Coordinates of N, CA, C and O in Angstrom, one line a residue:
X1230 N 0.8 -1.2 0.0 CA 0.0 0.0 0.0 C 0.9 1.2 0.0 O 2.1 1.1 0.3
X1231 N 0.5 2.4 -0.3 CA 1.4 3.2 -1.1 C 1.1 4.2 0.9 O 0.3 4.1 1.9
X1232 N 2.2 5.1 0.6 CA 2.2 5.9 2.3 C 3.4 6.8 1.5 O 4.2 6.6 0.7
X1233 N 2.8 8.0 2.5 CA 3.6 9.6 2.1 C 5.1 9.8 2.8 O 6.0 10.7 2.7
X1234 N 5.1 8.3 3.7 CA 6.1 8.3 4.5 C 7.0 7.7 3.1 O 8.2 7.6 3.4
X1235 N 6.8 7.4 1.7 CA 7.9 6.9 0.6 C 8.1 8.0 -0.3 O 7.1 8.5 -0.8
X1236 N 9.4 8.3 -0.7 CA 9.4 9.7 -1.4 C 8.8 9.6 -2.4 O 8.1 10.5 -2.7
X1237 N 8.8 8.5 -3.1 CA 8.6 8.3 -5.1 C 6.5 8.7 -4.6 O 5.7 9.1 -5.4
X1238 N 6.2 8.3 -3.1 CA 4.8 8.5 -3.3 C 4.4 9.8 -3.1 O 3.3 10.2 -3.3
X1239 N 5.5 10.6 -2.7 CA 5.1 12.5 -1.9 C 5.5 12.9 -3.5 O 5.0 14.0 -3.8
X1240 N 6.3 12.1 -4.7 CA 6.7 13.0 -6.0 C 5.8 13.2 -6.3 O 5.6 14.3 -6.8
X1241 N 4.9 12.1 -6.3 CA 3.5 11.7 -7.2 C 2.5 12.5 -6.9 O 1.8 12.9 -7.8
X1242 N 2.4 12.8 -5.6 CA 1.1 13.3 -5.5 C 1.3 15.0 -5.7 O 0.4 15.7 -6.2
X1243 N 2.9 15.5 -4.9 CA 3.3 16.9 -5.4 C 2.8 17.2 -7.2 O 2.3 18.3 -7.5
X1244 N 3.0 16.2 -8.2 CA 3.1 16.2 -9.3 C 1.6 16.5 -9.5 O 1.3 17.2 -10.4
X1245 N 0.8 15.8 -8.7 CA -0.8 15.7 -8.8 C -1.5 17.4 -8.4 O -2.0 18.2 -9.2
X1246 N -1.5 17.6 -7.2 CA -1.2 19.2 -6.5 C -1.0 19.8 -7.9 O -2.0 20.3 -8.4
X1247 N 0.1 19.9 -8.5 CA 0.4 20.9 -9.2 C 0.0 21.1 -10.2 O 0.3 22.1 -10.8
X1248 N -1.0 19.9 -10.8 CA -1.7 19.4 -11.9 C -3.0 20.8 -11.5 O -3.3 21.5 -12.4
X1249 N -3.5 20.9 -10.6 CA -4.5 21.4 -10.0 C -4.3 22.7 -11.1 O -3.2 23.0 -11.7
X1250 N -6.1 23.8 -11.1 CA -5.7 24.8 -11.0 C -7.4 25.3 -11.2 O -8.4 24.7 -11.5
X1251 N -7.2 26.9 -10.7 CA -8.5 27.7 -10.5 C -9.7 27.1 -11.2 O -10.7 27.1 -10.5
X1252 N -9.8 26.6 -12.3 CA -10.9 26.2 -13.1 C -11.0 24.8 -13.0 O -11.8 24.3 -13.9
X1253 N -10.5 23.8 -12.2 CA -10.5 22.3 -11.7 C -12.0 22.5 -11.3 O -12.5 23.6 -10.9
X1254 N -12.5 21.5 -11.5 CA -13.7 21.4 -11.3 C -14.3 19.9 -10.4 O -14.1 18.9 -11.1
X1255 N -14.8 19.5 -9.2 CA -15.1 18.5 -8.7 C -16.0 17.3 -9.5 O -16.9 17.5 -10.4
X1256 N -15.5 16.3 -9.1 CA -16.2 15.2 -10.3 C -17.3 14.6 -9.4 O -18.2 13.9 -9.9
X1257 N -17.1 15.1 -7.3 CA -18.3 14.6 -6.4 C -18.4 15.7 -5.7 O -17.7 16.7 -5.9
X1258 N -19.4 15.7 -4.7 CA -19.2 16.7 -3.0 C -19.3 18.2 -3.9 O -19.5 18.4 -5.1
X1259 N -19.2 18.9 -2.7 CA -19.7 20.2 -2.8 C -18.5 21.4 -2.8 O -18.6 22.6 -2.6
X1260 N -17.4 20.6 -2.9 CA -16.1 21.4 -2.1 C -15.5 22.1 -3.9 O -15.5 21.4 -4.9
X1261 N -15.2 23.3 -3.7 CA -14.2 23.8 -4.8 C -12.7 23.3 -5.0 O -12.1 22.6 -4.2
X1262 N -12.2 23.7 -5.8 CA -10.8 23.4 -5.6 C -9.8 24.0 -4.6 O -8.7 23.6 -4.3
X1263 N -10.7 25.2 -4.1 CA -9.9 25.7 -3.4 C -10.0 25.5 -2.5 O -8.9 25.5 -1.9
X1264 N -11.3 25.2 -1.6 CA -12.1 24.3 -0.3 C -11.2 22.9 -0.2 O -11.0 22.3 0.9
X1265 N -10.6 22.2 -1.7 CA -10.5 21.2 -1.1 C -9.0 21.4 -1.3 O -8.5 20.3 -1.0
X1266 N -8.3 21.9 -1.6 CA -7.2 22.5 -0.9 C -6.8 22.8 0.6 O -6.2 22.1 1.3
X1267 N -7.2 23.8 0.7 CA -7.7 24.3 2.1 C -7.7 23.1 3.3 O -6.9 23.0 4.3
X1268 N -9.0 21.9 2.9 CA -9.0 21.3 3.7 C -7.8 20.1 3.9 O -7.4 19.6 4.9
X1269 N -7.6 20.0 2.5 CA -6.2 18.6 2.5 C -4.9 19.6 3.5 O -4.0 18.8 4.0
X1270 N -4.7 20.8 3.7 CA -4.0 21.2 3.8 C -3.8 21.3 5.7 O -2.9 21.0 6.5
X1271 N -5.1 21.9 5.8 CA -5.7 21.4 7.2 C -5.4 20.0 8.2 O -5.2 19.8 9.4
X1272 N -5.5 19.4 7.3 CA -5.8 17.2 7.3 C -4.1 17.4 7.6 O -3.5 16.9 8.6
X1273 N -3.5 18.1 6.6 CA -2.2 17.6 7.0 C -1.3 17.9 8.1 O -0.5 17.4 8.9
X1274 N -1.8 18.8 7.6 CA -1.5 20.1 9.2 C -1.1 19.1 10.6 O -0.1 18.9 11.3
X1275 N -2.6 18.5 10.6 CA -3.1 17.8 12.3 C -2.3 16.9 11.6 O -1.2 17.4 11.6
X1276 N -2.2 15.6 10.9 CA -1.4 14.5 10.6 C 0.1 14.8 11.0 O 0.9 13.9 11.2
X1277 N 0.4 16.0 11.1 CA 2.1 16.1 10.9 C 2.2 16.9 12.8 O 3.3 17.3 13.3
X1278 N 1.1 17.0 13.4 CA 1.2 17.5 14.6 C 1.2 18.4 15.0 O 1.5 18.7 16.2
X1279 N 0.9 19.5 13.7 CA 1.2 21.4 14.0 C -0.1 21.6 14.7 O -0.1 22.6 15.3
X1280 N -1.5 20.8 14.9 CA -2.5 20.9 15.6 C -3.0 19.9 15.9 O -2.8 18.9 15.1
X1281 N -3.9 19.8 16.9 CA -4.7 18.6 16.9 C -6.2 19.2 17.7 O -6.3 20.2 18.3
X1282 N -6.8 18.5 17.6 CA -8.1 18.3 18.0 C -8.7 17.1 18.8 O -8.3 15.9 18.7
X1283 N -10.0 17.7 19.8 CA -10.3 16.8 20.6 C -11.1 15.5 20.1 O -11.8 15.6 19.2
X1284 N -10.9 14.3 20.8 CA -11.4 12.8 19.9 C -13.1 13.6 20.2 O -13.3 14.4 21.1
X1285 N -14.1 13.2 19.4 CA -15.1 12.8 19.5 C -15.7 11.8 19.8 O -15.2 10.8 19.4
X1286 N -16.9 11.7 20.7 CA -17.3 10.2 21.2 C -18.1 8.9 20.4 O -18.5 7.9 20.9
X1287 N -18.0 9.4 19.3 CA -18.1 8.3 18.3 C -17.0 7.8 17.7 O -17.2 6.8 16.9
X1288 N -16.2 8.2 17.9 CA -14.5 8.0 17.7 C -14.1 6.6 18.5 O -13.5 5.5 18.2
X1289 N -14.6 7.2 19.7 CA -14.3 5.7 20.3 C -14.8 4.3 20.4 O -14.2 3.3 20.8
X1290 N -16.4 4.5 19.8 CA -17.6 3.7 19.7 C -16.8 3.3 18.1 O -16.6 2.1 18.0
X1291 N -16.4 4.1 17.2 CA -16.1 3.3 15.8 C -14.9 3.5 15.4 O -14.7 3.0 14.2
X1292 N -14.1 4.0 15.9 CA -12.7 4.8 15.0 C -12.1 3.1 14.7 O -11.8 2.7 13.5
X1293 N -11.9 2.5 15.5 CA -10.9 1.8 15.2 C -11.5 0.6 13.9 O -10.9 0.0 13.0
X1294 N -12.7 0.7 14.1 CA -13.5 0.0 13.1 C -13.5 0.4 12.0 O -13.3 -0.5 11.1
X1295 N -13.6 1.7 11.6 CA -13.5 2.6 10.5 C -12.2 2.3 9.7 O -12.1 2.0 8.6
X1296 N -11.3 2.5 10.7 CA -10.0 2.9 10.3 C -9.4 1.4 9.7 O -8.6 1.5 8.8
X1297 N -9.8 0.0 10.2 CA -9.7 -0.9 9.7 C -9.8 -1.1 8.3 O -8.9 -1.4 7.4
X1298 N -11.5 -0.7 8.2 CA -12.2 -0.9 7.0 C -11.4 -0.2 5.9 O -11.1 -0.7 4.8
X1299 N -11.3 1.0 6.3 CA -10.1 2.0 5.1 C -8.9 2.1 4.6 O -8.5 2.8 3.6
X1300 N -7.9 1.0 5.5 CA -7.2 0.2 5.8 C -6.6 -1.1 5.0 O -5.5 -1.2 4.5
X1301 N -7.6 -1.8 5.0 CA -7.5 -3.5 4.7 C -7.1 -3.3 3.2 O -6.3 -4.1 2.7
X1302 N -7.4 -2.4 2.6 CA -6.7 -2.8 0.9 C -6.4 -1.2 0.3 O -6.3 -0.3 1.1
X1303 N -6.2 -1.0 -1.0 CA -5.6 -0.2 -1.7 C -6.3 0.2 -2.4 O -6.0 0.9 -3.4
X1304 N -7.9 -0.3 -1.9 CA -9.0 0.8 -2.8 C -9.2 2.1 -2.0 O -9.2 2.3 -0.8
X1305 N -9.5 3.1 -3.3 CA -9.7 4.7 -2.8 C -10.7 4.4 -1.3 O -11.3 3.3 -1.1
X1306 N -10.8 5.5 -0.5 CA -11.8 6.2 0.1 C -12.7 6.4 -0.9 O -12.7 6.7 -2.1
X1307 N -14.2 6.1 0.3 CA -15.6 6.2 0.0 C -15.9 7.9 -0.6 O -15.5 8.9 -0.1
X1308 N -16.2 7.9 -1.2 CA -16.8 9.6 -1.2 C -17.7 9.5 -0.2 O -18.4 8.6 0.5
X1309 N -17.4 11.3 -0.3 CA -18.7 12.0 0.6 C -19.0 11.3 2.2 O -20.1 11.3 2.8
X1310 N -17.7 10.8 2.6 CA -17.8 10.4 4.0 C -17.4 11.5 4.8 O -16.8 12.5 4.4
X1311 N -17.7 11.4 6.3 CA -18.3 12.7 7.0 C -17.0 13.4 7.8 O -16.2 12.7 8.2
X1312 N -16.9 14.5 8.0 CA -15.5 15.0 8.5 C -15.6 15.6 9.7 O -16.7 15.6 10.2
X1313 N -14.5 16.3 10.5 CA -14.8 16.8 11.7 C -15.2 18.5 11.0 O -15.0 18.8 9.8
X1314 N -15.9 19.2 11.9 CA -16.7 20.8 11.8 C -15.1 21.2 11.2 O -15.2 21.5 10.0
X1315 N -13.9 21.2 11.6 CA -13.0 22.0 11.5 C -12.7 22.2 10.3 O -12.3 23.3 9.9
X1316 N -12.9 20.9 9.3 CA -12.1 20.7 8.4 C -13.5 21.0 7.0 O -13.1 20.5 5.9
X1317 N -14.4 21.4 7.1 CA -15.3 22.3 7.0 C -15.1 23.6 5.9 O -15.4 24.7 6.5
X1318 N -14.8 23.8 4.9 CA -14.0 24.8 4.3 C -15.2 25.6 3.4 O -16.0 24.9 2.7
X1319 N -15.3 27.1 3.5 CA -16.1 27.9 3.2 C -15.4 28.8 2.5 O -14.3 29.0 2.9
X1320 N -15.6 29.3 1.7 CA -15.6 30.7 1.0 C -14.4 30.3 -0.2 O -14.2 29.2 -0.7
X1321 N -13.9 31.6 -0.4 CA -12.5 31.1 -1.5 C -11.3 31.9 -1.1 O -11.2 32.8 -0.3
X1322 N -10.6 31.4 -1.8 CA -8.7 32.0 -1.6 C -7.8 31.8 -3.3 O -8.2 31.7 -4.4
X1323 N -6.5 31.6 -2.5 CA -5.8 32.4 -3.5 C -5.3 30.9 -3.4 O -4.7 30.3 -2.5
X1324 N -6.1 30.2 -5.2 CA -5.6 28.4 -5.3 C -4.5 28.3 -5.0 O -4.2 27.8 -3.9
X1325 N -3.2 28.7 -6.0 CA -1.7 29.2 -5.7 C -0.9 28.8 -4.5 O 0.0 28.0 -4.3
X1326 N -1.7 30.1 -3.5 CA -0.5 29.9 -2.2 C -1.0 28.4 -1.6 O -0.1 27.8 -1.1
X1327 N -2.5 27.7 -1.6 CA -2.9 26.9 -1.1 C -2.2 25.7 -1.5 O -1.8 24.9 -0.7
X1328 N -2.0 25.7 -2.9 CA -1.4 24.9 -3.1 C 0.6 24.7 -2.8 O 1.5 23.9 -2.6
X1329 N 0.3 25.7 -2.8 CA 2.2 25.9 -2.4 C 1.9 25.2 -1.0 O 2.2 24.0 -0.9
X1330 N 1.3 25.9 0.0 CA 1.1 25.8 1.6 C 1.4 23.3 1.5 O 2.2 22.4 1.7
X1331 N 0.1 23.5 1.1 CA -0.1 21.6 1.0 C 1.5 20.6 0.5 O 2.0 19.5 0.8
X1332 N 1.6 21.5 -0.5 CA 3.0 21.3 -1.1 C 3.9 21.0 0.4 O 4.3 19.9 0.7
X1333 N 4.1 21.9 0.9 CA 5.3 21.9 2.2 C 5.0 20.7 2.5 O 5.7 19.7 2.3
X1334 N 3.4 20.7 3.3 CA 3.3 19.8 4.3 C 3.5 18.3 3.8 O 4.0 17.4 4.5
X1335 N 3.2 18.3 2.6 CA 3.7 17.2 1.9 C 4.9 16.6 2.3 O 5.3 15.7 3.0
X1336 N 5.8 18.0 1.2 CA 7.5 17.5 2.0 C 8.1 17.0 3.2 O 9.0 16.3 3.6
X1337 N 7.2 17.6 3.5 CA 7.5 17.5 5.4 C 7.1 16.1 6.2 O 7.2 15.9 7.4
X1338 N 6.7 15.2 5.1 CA 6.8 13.7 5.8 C 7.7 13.1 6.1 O 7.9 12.2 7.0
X1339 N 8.9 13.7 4.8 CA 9.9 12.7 4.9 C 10.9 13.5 6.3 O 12.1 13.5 6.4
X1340 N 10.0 14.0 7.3 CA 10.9 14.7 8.4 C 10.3 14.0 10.0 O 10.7 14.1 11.2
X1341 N 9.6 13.4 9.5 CA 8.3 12.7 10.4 C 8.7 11.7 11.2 O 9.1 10.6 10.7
X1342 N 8.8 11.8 12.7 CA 9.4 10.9 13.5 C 9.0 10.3 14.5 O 9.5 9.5 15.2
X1343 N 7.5 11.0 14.6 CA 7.1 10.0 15.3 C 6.2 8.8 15.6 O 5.2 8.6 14.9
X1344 N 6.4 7.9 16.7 CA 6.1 6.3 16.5 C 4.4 6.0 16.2 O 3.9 5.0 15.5
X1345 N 3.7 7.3 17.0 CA 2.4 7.1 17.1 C 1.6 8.6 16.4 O 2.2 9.5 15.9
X1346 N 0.1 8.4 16.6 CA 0.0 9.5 16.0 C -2.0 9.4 16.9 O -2.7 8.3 16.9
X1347 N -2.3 10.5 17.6 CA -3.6 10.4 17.9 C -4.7 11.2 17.0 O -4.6 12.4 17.0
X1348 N -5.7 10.5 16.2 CA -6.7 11.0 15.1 C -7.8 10.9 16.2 O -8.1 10.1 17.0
X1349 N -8.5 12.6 15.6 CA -9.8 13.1 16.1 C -10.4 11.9 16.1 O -10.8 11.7 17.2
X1350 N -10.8 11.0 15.3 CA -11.7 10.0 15.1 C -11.3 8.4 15.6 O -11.7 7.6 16.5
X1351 N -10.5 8.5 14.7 CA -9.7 7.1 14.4 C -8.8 6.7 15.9 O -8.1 5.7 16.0
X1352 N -8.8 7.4 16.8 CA -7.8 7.6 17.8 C -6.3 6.9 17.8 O -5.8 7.0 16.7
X1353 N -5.7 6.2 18.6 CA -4.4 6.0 18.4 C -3.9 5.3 17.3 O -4.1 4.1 17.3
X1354 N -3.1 6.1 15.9 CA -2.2 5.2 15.5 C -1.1 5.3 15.2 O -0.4 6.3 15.4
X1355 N -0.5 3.6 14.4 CA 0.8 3.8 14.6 C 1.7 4.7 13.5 O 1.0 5.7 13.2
X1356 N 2.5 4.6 13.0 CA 3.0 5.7 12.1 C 3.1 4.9 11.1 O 3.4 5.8 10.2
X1357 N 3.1 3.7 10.5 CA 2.7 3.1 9.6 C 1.2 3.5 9.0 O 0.8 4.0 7.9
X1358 N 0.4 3.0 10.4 CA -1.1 3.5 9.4 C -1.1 4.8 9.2 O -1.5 5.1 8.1
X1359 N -0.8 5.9 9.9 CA -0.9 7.3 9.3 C -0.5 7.6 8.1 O -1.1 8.4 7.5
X1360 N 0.9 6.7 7.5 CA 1.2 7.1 6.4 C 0.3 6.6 4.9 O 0.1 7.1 3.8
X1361 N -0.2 5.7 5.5 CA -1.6 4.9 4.5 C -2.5 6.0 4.8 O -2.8 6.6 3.7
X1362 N -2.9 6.4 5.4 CA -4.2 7.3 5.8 C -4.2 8.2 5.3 O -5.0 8.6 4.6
X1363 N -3.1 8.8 5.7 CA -2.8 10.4 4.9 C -2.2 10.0 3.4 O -1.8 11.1 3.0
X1364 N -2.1 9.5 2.8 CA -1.9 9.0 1.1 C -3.5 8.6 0.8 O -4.1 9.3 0.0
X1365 N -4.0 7.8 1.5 CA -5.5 7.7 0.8 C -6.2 8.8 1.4 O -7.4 8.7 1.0
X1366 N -6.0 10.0 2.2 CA -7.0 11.0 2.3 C -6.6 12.0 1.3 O -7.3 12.8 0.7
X1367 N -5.0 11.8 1.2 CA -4.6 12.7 -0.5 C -4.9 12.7 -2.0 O -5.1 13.6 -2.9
X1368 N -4.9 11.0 -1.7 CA -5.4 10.1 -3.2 C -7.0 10.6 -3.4 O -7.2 11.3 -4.4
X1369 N -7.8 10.4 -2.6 CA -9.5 10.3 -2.5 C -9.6 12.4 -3.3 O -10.4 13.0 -4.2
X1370 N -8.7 12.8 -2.6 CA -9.2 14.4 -2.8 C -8.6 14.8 -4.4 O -9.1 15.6 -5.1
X1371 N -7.4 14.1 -4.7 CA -7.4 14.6 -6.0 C -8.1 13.9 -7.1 O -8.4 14.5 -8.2
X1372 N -8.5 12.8 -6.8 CA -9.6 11.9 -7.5 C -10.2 12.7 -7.7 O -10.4 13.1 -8.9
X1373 N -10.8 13.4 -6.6 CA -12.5 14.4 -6.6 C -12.1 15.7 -7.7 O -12.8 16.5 -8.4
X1374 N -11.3 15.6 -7.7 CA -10.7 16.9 -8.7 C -10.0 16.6 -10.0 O -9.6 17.5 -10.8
X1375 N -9.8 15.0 -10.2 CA -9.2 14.6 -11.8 C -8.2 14.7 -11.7 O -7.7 14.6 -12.8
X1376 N -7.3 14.8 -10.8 CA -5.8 14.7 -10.6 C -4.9 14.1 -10.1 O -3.7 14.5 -10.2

């Protein structure tokens, strides 16, 4: 399974990012290109530890169930599955720096050191699955966008 923790997989998707632009159009959901910038950018943000957020209590009732399920093989993410309020993206911006911004965080895997990682939902994992998780929450969003 492909993880952002392998360079040849951060080339790919940087290459994908950059494919993007103002007139990309969604192929599902409600999100612009620049919303779904914004939010991948967000996602990565908490993935890499510059913030985090409190677990939800359905998190603990299914996270690990979920995270199995999304998990077990190398097919995309479901569309239109449900996210935390934060990650929630409104209005528009400047596609450009969004995409530069996502770009960093990208790079910034291969700097990634630590063993575990705690998700709003999914709660504790290890740094193996984060690297699956965050490649398939990257993969799923440029899908939505043809990229």
């Amino acid at each position: 399974m492909k993880t952002v923790f392998d360079q040849s997989t951060r080339l790919e998707l940087i290459k994908r990012i950059n494919s993007l632009n103002e007139n990309s159009q969604a192929q599902w959901g409600k999100m612009t290109v620049y919303q779904m910038l914004k939010h991948c950018s967000k996602a990565d943000e908490m993935f890499l530890g510059k913030k985090k957020y409190k677990r939800v209590p359905l998190g603990f009732l299914l996270g690990k169930i979920v995270l199995k399920k999304i998990l077990k093989d190398e097919n995309p993410m479901q569309r239109n599955a449900p996210t935390h309020p934060e990650f929630r993206i409104t209005g528009n911006g400047d596609v450009e720096a969004e995409k530069r911004k996502w770009i960093e965080y990208i790079e910034s895997y291969s700097q990634f050191s630590e063993a575990y990682y705690v998700h709003w939902f999914f709660g504790k994992m290890t740094k193996e699955q984060l690297g699956y998780l965050a490649y398939k929450h990257t993969d799923h969003h440029l899908r939505q966008f043809n990229a």
